[in-house]
PDB file of N, CA and C in Angstrom:
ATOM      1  N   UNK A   1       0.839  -1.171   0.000  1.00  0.00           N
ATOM      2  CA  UNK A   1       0.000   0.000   0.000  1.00  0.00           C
ATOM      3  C   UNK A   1       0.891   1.244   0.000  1.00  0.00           C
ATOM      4  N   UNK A   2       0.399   2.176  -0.512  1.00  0.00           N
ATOM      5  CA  UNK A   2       1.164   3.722  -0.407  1.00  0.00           C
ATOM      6  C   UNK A   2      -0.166   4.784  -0.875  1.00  0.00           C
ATOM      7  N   UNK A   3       0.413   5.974  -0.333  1.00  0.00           N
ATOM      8  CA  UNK A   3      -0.269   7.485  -0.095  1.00  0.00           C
ATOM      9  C   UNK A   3       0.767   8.417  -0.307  1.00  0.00           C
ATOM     10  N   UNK A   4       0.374   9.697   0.043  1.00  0.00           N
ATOM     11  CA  UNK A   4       0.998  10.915  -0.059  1.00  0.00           C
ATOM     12  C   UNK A   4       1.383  10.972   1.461  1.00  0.00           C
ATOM     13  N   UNK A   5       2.052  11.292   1.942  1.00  0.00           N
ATOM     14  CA  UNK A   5       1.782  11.672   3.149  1.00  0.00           C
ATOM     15  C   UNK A   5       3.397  13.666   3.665  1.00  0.00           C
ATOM     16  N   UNK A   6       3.022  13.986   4.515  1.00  0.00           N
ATOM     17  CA  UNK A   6       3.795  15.153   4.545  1.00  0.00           C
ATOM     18  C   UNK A   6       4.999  14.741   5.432  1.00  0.00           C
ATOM     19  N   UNK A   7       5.834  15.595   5.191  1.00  0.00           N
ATOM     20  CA  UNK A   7       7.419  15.303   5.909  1.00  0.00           C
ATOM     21  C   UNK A   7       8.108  16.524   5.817  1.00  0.00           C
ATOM     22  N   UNK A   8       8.736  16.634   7.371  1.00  0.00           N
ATOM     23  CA  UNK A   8       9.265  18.073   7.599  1.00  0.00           C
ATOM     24  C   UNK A   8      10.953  17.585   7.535  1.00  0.00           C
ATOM     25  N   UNK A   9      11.637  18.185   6.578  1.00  0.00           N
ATOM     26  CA  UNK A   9      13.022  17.949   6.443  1.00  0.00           C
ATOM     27  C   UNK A   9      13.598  19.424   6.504  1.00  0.00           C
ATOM     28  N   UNK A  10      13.965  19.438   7.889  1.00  0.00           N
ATOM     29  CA  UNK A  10      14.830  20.727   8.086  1.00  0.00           C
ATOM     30  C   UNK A  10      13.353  22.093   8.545  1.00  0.00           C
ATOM     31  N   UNK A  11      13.557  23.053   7.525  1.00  0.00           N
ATOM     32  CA  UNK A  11      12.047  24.152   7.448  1.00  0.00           C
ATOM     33  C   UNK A  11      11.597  24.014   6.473  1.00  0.00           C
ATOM     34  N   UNK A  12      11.560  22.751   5.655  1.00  0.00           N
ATOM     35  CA  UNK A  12      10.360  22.782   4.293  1.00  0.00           C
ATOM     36  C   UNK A  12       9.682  21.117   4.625  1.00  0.00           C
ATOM     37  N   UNK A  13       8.479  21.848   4.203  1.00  0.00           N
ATOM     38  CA  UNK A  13       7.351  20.788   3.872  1.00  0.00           C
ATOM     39  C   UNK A  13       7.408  20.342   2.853  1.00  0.00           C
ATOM     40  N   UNK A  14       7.676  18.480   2.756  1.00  0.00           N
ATOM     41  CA  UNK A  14       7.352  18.329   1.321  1.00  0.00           C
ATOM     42  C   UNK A  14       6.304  17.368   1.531  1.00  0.00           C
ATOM     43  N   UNK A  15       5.950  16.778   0.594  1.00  0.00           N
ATOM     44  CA  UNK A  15       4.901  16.166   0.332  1.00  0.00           C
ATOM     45  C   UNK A  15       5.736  15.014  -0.516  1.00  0.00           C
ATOM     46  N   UNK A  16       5.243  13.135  -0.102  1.00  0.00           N
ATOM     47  CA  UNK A  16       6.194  12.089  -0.400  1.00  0.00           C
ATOM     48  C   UNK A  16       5.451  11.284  -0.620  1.00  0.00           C
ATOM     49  N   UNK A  17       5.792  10.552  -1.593  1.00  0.00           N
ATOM     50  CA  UNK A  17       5.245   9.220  -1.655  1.00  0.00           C
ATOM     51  C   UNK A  17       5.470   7.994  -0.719  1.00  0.00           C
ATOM     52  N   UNK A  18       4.722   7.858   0.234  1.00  0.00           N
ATOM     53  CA  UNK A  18       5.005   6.460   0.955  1.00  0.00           C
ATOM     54  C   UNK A  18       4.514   5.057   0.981  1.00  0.00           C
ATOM     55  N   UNK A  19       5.576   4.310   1.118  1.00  0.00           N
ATOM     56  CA  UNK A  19       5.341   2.986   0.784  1.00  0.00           C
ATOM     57  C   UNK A  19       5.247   2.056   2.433  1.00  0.00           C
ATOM     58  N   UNK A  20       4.370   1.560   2.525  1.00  0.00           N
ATOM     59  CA  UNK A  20       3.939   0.695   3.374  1.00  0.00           C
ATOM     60  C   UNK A  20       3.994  -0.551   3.548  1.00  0.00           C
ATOM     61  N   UNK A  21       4.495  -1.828   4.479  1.00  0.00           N
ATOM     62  CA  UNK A  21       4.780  -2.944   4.172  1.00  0.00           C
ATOM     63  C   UNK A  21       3.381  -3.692   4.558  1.00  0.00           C
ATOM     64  N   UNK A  22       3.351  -5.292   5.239  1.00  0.00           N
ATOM     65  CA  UNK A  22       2.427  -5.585   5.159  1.00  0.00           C
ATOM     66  C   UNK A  22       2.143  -5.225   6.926  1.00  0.00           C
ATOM     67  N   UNK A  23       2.647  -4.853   7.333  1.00  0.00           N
ATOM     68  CA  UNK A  23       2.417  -4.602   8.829  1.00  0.00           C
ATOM     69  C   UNK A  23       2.035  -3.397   8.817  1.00  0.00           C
ATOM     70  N   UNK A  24       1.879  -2.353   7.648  1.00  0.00           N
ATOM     71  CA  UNK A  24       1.302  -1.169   7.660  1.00  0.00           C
ATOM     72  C   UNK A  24       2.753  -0.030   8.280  1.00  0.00           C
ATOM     73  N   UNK A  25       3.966  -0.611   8.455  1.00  0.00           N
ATOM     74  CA  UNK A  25       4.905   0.833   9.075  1.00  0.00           C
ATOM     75  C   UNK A  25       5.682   0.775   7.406  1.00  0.00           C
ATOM     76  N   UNK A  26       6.052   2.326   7.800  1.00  0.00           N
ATOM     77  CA  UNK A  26       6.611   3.017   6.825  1.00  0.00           C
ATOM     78  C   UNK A  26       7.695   2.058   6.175  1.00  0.00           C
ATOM     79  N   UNK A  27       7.975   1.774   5.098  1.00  0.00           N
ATOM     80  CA  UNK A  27       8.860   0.781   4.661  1.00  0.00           C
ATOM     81  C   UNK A  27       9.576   1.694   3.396  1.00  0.00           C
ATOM     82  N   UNK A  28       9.555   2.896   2.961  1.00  0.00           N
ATOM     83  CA  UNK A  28       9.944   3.497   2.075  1.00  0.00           C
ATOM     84  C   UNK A  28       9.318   5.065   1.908  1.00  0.00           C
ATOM     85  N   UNK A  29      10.111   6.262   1.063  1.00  0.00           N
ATOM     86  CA  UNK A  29       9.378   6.918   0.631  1.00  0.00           C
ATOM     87  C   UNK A  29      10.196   7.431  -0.276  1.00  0.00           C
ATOM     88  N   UNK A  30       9.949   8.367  -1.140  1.00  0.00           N
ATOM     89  CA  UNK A  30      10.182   9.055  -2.182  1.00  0.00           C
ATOM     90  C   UNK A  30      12.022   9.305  -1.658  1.00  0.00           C
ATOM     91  N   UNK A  31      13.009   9.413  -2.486  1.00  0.00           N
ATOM     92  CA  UNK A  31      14.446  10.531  -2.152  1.00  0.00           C
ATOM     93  C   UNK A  31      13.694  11.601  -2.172  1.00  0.00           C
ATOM     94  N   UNK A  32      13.127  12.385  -3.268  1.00  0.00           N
ATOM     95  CA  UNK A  32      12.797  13.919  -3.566  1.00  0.00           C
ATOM     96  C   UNK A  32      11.058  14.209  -3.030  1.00  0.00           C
ATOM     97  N   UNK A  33      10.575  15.043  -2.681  1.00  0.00           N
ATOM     98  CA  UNK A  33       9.540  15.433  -2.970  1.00  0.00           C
ATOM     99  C   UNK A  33       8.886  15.307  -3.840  1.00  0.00           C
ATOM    100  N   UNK A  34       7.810  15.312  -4.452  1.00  0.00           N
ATOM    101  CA  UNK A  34       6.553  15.448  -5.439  1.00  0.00           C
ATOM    102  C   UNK A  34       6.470  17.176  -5.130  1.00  0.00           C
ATOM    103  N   UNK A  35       6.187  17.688  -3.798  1.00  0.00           N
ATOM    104  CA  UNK A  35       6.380  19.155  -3.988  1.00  0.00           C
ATOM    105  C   UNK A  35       6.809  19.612  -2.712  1.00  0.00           C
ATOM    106  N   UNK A  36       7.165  20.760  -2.356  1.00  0.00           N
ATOM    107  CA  UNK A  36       7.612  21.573  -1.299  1.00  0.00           C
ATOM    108  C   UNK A  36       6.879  22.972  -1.272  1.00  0.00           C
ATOM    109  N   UNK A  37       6.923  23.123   0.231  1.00  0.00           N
ATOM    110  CA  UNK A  37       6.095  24.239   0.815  1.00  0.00           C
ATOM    111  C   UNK A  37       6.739  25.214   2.045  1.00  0.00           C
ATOM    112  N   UNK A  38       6.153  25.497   2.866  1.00  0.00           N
ATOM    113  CA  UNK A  38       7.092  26.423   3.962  1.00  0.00           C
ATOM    114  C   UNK A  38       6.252  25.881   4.923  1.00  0.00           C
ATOM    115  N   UNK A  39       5.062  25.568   4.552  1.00  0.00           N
ATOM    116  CA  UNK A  39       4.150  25.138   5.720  1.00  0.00           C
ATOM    117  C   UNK A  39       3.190  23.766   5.157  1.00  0.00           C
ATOM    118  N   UNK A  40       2.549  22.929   5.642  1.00  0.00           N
ATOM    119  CA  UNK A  40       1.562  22.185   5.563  1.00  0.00           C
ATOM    120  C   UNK A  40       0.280  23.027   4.575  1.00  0.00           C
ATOM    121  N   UNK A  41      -0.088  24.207   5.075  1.00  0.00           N
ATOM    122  CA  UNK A  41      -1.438  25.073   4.530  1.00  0.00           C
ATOM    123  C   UNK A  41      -0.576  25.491   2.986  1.00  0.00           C
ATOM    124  N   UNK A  42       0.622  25.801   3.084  1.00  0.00           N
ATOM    125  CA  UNK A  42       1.256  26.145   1.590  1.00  0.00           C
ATOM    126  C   UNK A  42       0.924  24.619   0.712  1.00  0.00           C
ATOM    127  N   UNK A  43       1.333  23.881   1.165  1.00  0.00           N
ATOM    128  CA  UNK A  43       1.124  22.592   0.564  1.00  0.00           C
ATOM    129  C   UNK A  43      -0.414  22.624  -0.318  1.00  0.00           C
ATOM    130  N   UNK A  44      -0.951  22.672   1.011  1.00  0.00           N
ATOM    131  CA  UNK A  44      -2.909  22.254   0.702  1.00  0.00           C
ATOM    132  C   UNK A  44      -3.025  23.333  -0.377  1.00  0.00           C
ATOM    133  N   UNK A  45      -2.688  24.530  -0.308  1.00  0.00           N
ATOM    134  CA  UNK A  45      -3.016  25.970  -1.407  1.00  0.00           C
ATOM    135  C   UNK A  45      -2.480  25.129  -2.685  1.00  0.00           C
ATOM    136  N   UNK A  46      -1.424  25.192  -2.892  1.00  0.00           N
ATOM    137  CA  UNK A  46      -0.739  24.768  -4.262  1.00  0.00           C
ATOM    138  C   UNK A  46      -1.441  23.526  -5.109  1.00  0.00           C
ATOM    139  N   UNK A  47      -1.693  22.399  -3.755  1.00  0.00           N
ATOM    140  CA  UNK A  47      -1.929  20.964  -4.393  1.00  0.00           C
ATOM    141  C   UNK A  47      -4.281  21.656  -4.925  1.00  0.00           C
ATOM    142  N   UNK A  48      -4.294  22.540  -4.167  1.00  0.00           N
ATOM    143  CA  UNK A  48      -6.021  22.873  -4.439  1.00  0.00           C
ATOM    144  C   UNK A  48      -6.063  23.538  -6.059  1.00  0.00           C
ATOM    145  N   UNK A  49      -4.790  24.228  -6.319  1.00  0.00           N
ATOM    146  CA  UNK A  49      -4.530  25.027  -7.662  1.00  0.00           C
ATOM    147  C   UNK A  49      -4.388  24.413  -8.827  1.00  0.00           C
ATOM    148  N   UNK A  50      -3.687  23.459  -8.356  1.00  0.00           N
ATOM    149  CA  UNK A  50      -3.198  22.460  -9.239  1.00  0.00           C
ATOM    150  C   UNK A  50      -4.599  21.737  -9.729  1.00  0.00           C
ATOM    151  N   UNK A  51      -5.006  21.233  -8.671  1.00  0.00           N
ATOM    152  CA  UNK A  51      -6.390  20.324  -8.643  1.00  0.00           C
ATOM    153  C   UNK A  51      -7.184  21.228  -9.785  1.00  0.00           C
ATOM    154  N   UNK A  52      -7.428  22.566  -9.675  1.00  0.00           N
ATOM    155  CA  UNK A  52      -8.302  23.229 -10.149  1.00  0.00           C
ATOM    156  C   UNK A  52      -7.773  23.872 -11.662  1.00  0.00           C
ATOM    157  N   UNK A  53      -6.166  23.871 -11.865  1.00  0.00           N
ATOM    158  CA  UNK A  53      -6.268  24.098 -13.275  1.00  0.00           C
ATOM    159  C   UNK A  53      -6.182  22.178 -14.046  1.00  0.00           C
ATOM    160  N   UNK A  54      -6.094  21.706 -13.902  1.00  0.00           N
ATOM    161  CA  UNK A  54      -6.622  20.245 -14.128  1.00  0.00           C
ATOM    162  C   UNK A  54      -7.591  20.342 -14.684  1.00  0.00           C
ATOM    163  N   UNK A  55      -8.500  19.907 -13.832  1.00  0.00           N
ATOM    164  CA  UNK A  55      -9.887  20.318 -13.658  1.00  0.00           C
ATOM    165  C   UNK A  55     -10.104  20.979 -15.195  1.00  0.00           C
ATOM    166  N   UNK A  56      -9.815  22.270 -15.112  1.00  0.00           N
ATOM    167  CA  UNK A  56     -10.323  23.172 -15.961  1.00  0.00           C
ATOM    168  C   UNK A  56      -9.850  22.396 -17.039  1.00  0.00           C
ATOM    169  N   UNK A  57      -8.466  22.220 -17.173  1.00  0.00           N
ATOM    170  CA  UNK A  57      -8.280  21.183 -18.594  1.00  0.00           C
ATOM    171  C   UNK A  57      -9.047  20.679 -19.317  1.00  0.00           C
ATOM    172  N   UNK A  58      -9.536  19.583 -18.143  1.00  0.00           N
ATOM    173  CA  UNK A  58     -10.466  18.602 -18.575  1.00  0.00           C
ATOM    174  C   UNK A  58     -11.974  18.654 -18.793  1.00  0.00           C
ATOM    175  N   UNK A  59     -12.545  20.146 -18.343  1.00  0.00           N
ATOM    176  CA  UNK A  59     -13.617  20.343 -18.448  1.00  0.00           C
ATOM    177  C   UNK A  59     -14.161  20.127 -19.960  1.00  0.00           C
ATOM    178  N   UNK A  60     -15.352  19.346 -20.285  1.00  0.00           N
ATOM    179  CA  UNK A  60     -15.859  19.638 -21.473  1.00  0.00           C
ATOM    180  C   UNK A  60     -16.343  20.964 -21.470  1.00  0.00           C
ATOM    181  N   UNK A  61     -17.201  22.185 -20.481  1.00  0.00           N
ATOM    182  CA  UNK A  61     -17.388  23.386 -21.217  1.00  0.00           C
ATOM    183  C   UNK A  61     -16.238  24.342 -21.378  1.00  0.00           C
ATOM    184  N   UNK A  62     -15.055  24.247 -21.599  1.00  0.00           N
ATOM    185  CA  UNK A  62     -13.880  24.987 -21.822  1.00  0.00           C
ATOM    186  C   UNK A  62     -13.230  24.464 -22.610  1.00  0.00           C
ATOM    187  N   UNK A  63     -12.274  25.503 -23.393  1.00  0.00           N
ATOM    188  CA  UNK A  63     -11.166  24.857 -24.407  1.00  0.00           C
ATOM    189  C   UNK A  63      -9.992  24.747 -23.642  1.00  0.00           C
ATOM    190  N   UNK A  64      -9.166  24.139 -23.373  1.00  0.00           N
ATOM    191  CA  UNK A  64      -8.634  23.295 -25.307  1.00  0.00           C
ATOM    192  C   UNK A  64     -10.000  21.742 -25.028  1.00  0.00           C
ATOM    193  N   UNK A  65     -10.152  21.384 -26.575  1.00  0.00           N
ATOM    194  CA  UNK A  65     -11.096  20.451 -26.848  1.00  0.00           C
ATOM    195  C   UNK A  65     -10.575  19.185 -27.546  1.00  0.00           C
ATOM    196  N   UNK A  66      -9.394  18.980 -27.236  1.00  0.00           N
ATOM    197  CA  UNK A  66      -8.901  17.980 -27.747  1.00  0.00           C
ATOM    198  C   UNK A  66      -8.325  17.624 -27.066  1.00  0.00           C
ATOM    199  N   UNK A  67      -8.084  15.999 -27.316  1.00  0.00           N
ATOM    200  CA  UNK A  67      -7.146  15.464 -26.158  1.00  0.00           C
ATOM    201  C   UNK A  67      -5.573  15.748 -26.383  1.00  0.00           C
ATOM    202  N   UNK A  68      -5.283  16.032 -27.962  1.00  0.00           N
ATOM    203  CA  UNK A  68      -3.987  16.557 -27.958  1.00  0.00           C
ATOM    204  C   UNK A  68      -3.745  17.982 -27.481  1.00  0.00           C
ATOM    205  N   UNK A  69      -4.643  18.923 -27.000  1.00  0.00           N
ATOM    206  CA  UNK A  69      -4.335  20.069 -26.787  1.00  0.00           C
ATOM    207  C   UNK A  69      -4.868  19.914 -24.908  1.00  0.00           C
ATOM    208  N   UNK A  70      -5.324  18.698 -24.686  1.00  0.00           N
ATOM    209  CA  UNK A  70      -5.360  19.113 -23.261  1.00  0.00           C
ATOM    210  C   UNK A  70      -4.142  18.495 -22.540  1.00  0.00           C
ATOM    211  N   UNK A  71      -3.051  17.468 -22.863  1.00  0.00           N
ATOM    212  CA  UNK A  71      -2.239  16.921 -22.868  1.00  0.00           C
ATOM    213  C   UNK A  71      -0.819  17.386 -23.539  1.00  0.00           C
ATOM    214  N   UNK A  72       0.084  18.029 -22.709  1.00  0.00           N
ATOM    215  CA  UNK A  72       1.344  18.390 -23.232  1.00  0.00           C
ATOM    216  C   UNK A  72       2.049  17.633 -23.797  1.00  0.00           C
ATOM    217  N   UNK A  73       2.365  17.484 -24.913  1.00  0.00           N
ATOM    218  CA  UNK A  73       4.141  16.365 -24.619  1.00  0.00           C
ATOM    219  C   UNK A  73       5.220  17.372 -24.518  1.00  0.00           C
ATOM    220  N   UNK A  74       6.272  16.732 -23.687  1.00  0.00           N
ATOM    221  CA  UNK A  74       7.254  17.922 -23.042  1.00  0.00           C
ATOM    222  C   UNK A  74       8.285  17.997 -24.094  1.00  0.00           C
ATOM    223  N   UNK A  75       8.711  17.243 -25.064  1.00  0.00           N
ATOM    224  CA  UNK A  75       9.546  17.848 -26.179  1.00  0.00           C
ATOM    225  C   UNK A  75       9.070  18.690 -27.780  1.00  0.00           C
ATOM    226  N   UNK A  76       7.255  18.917 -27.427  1.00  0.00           N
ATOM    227  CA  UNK A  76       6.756  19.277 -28.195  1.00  0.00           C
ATOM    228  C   UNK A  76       6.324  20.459 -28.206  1.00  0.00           C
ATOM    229  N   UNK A  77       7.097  21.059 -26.695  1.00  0.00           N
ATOM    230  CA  UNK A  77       6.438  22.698 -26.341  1.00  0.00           C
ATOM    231  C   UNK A  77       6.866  23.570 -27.005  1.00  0.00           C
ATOM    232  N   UNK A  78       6.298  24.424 -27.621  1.00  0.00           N
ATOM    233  CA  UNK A  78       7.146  25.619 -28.213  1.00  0.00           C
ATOM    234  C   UNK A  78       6.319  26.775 -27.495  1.00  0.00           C
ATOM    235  N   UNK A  79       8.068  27.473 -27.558  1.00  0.00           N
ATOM    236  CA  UNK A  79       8.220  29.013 -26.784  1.00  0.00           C
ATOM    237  C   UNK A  79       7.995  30.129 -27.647  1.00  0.00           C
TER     238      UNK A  79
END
């Protein structure tokens, strides 16, 4: 089993992937973050933003209307 769960390394919050054994204690987690914050509530703000331009992505009443335009590929970005 695994979740997100938060971890204070030093004064930043990150946010980790953890891995769980079958006894349920921590048996692993991420080296790096997924993201970093200053606080727990910085965390929740960012990961709610995120959630919400998503969201909007994927909305059918908004553009982009394609699945190639709601989906980046990262060597296909132009500046």
């Amino acid at each position: 089993m695994w979740n997100y769960r938060i971890i204070k390394k030093g004064e930043v919050y990150g946010l980790y992937e953890v891995i769980y054994n079958d006894d349920d204690e921590i048996c692993a987690h991420d080296e790096e973050p997924t993201l970093t914050g200053e606080s727990p509530e910085d965390l929740l703000f960012s990961i709610q933003i995120m959630l919400k331009d998503v969201k909007k992505n994927f909305s059918s009443f908004c553009p982009p209307t394609t699945d190639e335009e709601k989906i980046l590929e990262y060597d296909k970005i132009k500046f």
